[in-house]
Amino acid sequence: MRRDSEVGLKFKVLITGVCGFVGSAIAKTLLDIDPSLQVVGIDNLARTGSARNWRPLQSRGVQLFHGDLRVASDLAAVGRCDWVIDAAALPSVVAGVDGRHSSRQVVETNLMGTLHLLEQCATHRSGLILLSTSRVYSIAELNRLPLNIDDNAFQLSPDVTMVGASTAGISEAFSTRSPISMYGATKLASETMALEYGLAYQFPVWINRCGVLAGAGQFGRPDQGIFAYWIHSHLRRRPLKYIGFAGQGTQVRDCLHPQDLARLLYLQMTEDSTTTRSPVLNVSGGIESAISLHQLTQWCDDRFGPHAIAASTETRAFDLPWIVLDSSRAKDQWNWEPKISVSQVLDEIAAHATANPDWLETSN
């Protein structure tokens, strides 16, 4: 839904969390797709390493604001935009219970920050794109999935009969019943609020439930950027451990490059308002990109040489054996599918890890 013709101004997009891995990648990719875009961004620079992205974004013409979404006046200073892409969050499934952040911080950042954005969108009739997460899906139901082990990876049984689950992955119809973690709860609540605000104040809302996003320059931590963390750590011969699921590393995730996500966001922002599509989408690399920790280790061993991985049978509350999103709706409604393969994502991270030996220390 382009609005530049309505107001006679350049198409203006605000990206929150713009100095994070995902936000900065989206900003750069959108400008690659359409150099006429006016991109502005806001970031509180709380994450170690995020300040590295400030100058590269400025060099691309991105107007940057140092501010916190929890402070409504910080957001008000940005002014009117045609679209808002909400890429700011405390994105860890253990946020609020890991000792790094309090549960109040998680709620204030992930939910109240979004509420302030919604007020801004309502005032200016700006469209909103909310980046949500696969973690809105029920932990209990995901743990009930019938799984087999093949090639050192969990595989979903082909005779699965659970609603919203198939060998293609988890669809948008899968249960979002609690427990889903503090992080998941704030994102699910943000989804509901965004849809209600959009209906009440008549502005467009798109919600993209993303799988694991990964690529070069990601701030690697085991609870947030597992692919980057694992590859950087393996190359540096840092200690690594398979935790849970018999300590075999058979747990599986999918993988999506943020450049592929940005292509979809551009389509959503330039949507013809007369067309009706579902506002909630899974956006992921899907089953084609699914890989286990054990398989990732084998890839690293082939690339960097063997590195021993410790094993622990410890059980942790938020760990899942298998979660792969089915993005069929995005393909059907938007003719969208990932172009960057998991092997390309891993190659890109490995090249970055080789060129930046201190990355984990300076970005964690």
mmCIF file of C-alpha atoms in Angstrom, residues 203-363:
data_model
loop_
_atom_site.group_PDB
_atom_site.id
_atom_site.type_symbol
_atom_site.label_atom_id
_atom_site.label_comp_id
_atom_site.label_asym_id
_atom_site.label_seq_id
_atom_site.Cartn_x
_atom_site.Cartn_y
_atom_site.Cartn_z
ATOM 1 C CA PHE A 203 -4.168 1.095 8.889
ATOM 2 C CA PRO A 204 -2.600 -1.998 7.282
ATOM 3 C CA VAL A 205 -0.893 -4.603 9.475
ATOM 4 C CA TRP A 206 1.253 -7.546 8.391
ATOM 5 C CA ILE A 207 2.597 -10.071 10.904
ATOM 6 C CA ASN A 208 5.527 -12.273 9.903
ATOM 7 C CA ARG A 209 6.334 -15.197 12.201
ATOM 8 C CA CYS A 210 9.977 -15.823 11.431
ATOM 9 C CA GLY A 211 12.018 -18.951 11.882
ATOM 10 C CA VAL A 212 15.699 -18.709 12.777
ATOM 11 C CA LEU A 213 17.297 -15.780 10.965
ATOM 12 C CA ALA A 214 20.978 -16.169 10.203
ATOM 13 C CA GLY A 215 23.805 -14.668 8.182
ATOM 14 C CA ALA A 216 27.163 -12.941 8.308
ATOM 15 C CA GLY A 217 27.461 -10.276 10.984
ATOM 16 C CA GLN A 218 24.939 -11.851 13.324
ATOM 17 C CA PHE A 219 25.615 -11.293 17.019
ATOM 18 C CA GLY A 220 26.239 -14.891 18.017
ATOM 19 C CA ARG A 221 24.815 -16.227 21.248
ATOM 20 C CA PRO A 222 23.475 -19.732 21.831
ATOM 21 C CA ASP A 223 19.999 -18.431 22.729
ATOM 22 C CA GLN A 224 19.675 -16.005 19.799
ATOM 23 C CA GLY A 225 22.085 -16.562 16.909
ATOM 24 C CA ILE A 226 22.787 -20.285 17.166
ATOM 25 C CA PHE A 227 24.135 -20.736 13.632
ATOM 26 C CA ALA A 228 26.595 -17.844 13.937
ATOM 27 C CA TYR A 229 27.508 -18.806 17.491
ATOM 28 C CA TRP A 230 28.196 -22.426 16.553
ATOM 29 C CA ILE A 231 30.290 -21.655 13.476
ATOM 30 C CA HIS A 232 32.344 -18.909 15.141
ATOM 31 C CA SER A 233 32.911 -21.080 18.217
ATOM 32 C CA HIS A 234 33.860 -24.174 16.212
ATOM 33 C CA LEU A 235 36.382 -22.227 14.144
ATOM 34 C CA ARG A 236 37.975 -20.788 17.304
ATOM 35 C CA ARG A 237 37.976 -24.214 19.012
ATOM 36 C CA ARG A 238 35.864 -22.851 21.840
ATOM 37 C CA PRO A 239 33.977 -25.333 24.023
ATOM 38 C CA LEU A 240 30.655 -26.459 22.566
ATOM 39 C CA LYS A 241 28.059 -28.783 24.040
ATOM 40 C CA TYR A 242 24.987 -30.684 22.882
ATOM 41 C CA ILE A 243 22.395 -30.133 25.625
ATOM 42 C CA GLY A 244 19.354 -32.354 26.093
ATOM 43 C CA PHE A 245 17.832 -34.981 23.782
ATOM 44 C CA ALA A 246 20.370 -37.594 24.908
ATOM 45 C CA GLY A 247 23.232 -35.197 24.205
ATOM 46 C CA GLN A 248 23.344 -36.183 20.534
ATOM 47 C CA GLY A 249 22.708 -32.829 18.862
ATOM 48 C CA THR A 250 19.710 -34.134 16.944
ATOM 49 C CA GLN A 251 17.537 -31.055 17.616
ATOM 50 C CA VAL A 252 16.510 -29.318 14.372
ATOM 51 C CA ARG A 253 15.813 -25.721 13.302
ATOM 52 C CA ASP A 254 15.227 -24.061 9.946
ATOM 53 C CA CYS A 255 17.246 -21.130 8.650
ATOM 54 C CA LEU A 256 16.394 -17.917 6.769
ATOM 55 C CA HIS A 257 18.621 -15.118 5.527
ATOM 56 C CA PRO A 258 17.240 -11.627 6.377
ATOM 57 C CA GLN A 259 17.718 -10.547 2.777
ATOM 58 C CA ASP A 260 15.002 -13.037 1.808
ATOM 59 C CA LEU A 261 12.778 -11.647 4.560
ATOM 60 C CA ALA A 262 13.341 -8.105 3.276
ATOM 61 C CA ARG A 263 12.106 -9.080 -0.196
ATOM 62 C CA LEU A 264 8.775 -10.084 1.333
ATOM 63 C CA LEU A 265 8.580 -6.892 3.399
ATOM 64 C CA TYR A 266 8.953 -4.822 0.256
ATOM 65 C CA LEU A 267 6.087 -6.712 -1.367
ATOM 66 C CA GLN A 268 3.931 -6.105 1.706
ATOM 67 C CA MET A 269 4.664 -2.386 1.764
ATOM 68 C CA THR A 270 3.854 -2.003 -1.927
ATOM 69 C CA GLU A 271 0.681 -4.098 -1.697
ATOM 70 C CA ASP A 272 -2.397 -2.998 -3.595
ATOM 71 C CA SER A 273 -4.860 -2.095 -0.837
ATOM 72 C CA THR A 274 -7.758 -3.614 -2.805
ATOM 73 C CA THR A 275 -6.281 -7.098 -2.476
ATOM 74 C CA THR A 276 -7.217 -9.245 0.527
ATOM 75 C CA ARG A 277 -4.602 -11.544 2.023
ATOM 76 C CA SER A 278 -4.161 -13.133 5.433
ATOM 77 C CA PRO A 279 -2.242 -10.716 7.698
ATOM 78 C CA VAL A 280 -0.402 -13.513 9.568
ATOM 79 C CA LEU A 281 2.345 -15.481 7.826
ATOM 80 C CA ASN A 282 5.066 -17.945 8.654
ATOM 81 C CA VAL A 283 8.289 -16.762 7.036
ATOM 82 C CA SER A 284 11.177 -19.213 7.112
ATOM 83 C CA GLY A 285 13.624 -21.290 5.153
ATOM 84 C CA GLY A 286 11.330 -24.263 5.684
ATOM 85 C CA ILE A 287 12.115 -27.935 5.515
ATOM 86 C CA GLU A 288 14.692 -27.402 2.750
ATOM 87 C CA SER A 289 16.827 -25.408 5.190
ATOM 88 C CA ALA A 290 16.284 -27.581 8.272
ATOM 89 C CA ILE A 291 19.466 -28.780 9.943
ATOM 90 C CA SER A 292 20.386 -30.350 13.283
ATOM 91 C CA LEU A 293 23.225 -29.284 15.561
ATOM 92 C CA HIS A 294 24.960 -32.571 14.806
ATOM 93 C CA GLN A 295 24.701 -31.931 11.069
ATOM 94 C CA LEU A 296 25.939 -28.373 11.593
ATOM 95 C CA THR A 297 28.941 -29.762 13.471
ATOM 96 C CA GLN A 298 29.668 -32.157 10.610
ATOM 97 C CA TRP A 299 29.567 -29.191 8.225
ATOM 98 C CA CYS A 300 32.003 -27.285 10.467
ATOM 99 C CA ASP A 301 34.283 -30.327 10.772
ATOM 100 C CA ASP A 302 34.471 -30.535 6.983
ATOM 101 C CA ARG A 303 35.168 -26.803 6.705
ATOM 102 C CA PHE A 304 37.522 -26.198 9.650
ATOM 103 C CA GLY A 305 38.694 -29.626 10.764
ATOM 104 C CA PRO A 306 37.332 -31.841 13.566
ATOM 105 C CA HIS A 307 36.372 -30.297 16.895
ATOM 106 C CA ALA A 308 35.120 -32.388 19.800
ATOM 107 C CA ILE A 309 31.657 -31.510 21.150
ATOM 108 C CA ALA A 310 30.731 -32.285 24.751
ATOM 109 C CA ALA A 311 27.371 -33.828 25.623
ATOM 110 C CA SER A 312 24.854 -33.207 28.386
ATOM 111 C CA THR A 313 21.502 -34.869 29.003
ATOM 112 C CA GLU A 314 20.300 -31.857 31.010
ATOM 113 C CA THR A 315 16.659 -30.984 30.364
ATOM 114 C CA ARG A 316 15.793 -27.311 29.920
ATOM 115 C CA ALA A 317 12.272 -25.909 29.989
ATOM 116 C CA PHE A 318 12.295 -24.051 26.665
ATOM 117 C CA ASP A 319 14.316 -26.441 24.508
ATOM 118 C CA LEU A 320 12.509 -28.075 21.591
ATOM 119 C CA PRO A 321 13.575 -31.121 19.566
ATOM 120 C CA TRP A 322 12.148 -29.976 16.236
ATOM 121 C CA ILE A 323 10.600 -26.764 14.940
ATOM 122 C CA VAL A 324 10.447 -26.054 11.234
ATOM 123 C CA LEU A 325 7.960 -23.535 9.848
ATOM 124 C CA ASP A 326 5.805 -24.182 6.804
ATOM 125 C CA SER A 327 5.753 -20.997 4.696
ATOM 126 C CA SER A 328 3.280 -22.289 2.112
ATOM 127 C CA ARG A 329 0.876 -19.419 2.817
ATOM 128 C CA ALA A 330 3.570 -16.853 2.004
ATOM 129 C CA LYS A 331 4.290 -18.678 -1.252
ATOM 130 C CA ASP A 332 0.616 -18.963 -2.184
ATOM 131 C CA GLN A 333 -0.326 -15.387 -1.294
ATOM 132 C CA TRP A 334 2.835 -13.514 -2.245
ATOM 133 C CA ASN A 335 4.635 -15.833 -4.651
ATOM 134 C CA TRP A 336 7.503 -15.614 -2.157
ATOM 135 C CA GLU A 337 10.060 -18.238 -1.258
ATOM 136 C CA PRO A 338 13.665 -18.084 -0.057
ATOM 137 C CA LYS A 339 16.386 -17.671 -2.671
ATOM 138 C CA ILE A 340 19.397 -18.055 -0.355
ATOM 139 C CA SER A 341 20.042 -21.698 0.566
ATOM 140 C CA VAL A 342 21.179 -22.929 3.956
ATOM 141 C CA SER A 343 24.571 -23.860 2.473
ATOM 142 C CA GLN A 344 24.984 -20.282 1.233
ATOM 143 C CA VAL A 345 24.032 -18.938 4.667
ATOM 144 C CA LEU A 346 26.595 -21.189 6.356
ATOM 145 C CA ASP A 347 29.295 -20.293 3.824
ATOM 146 C CA GLU A 348 28.630 -16.604 4.413
ATOM 147 C CA ILE A 349 28.881 -16.959 8.199
ATOM 148 C CA ALA A 350 32.065 -19.026 7.903
ATOM 149 C CA ALA A 351 33.730 -16.429 5.678
ATOM 150 C CA HIS A 352 32.777 -13.710 8.155
ATOM 151 C CA ALA A 353 34.074 -15.789 11.072
ATOM 152 C CA THR A 354 37.408 -16.288 9.316
ATOM 153 C CA ALA A 355 37.745 -12.566 8.637
ATOM 154 C CA ASN A 356 36.639 -11.481 12.145
ATOM 155 C CA PRO A 357 38.389 -13.604 14.786
ATOM 156 C CA ASP A 358 37.171 -11.471 17.708
ATOM 157 C CA TRP A 359 33.516 -11.314 16.637
ATOM 158 C CA LEU A 360 32.005 -13.278 19.536
ATOM 159 C CA GLU A 361 33.812 -11.175 22.130
ATOM 160 C CA THR A 362 32.896 -7.826 20.576
ATOM 161 C CA SER A 363 29.281 -8.575 19.605
#
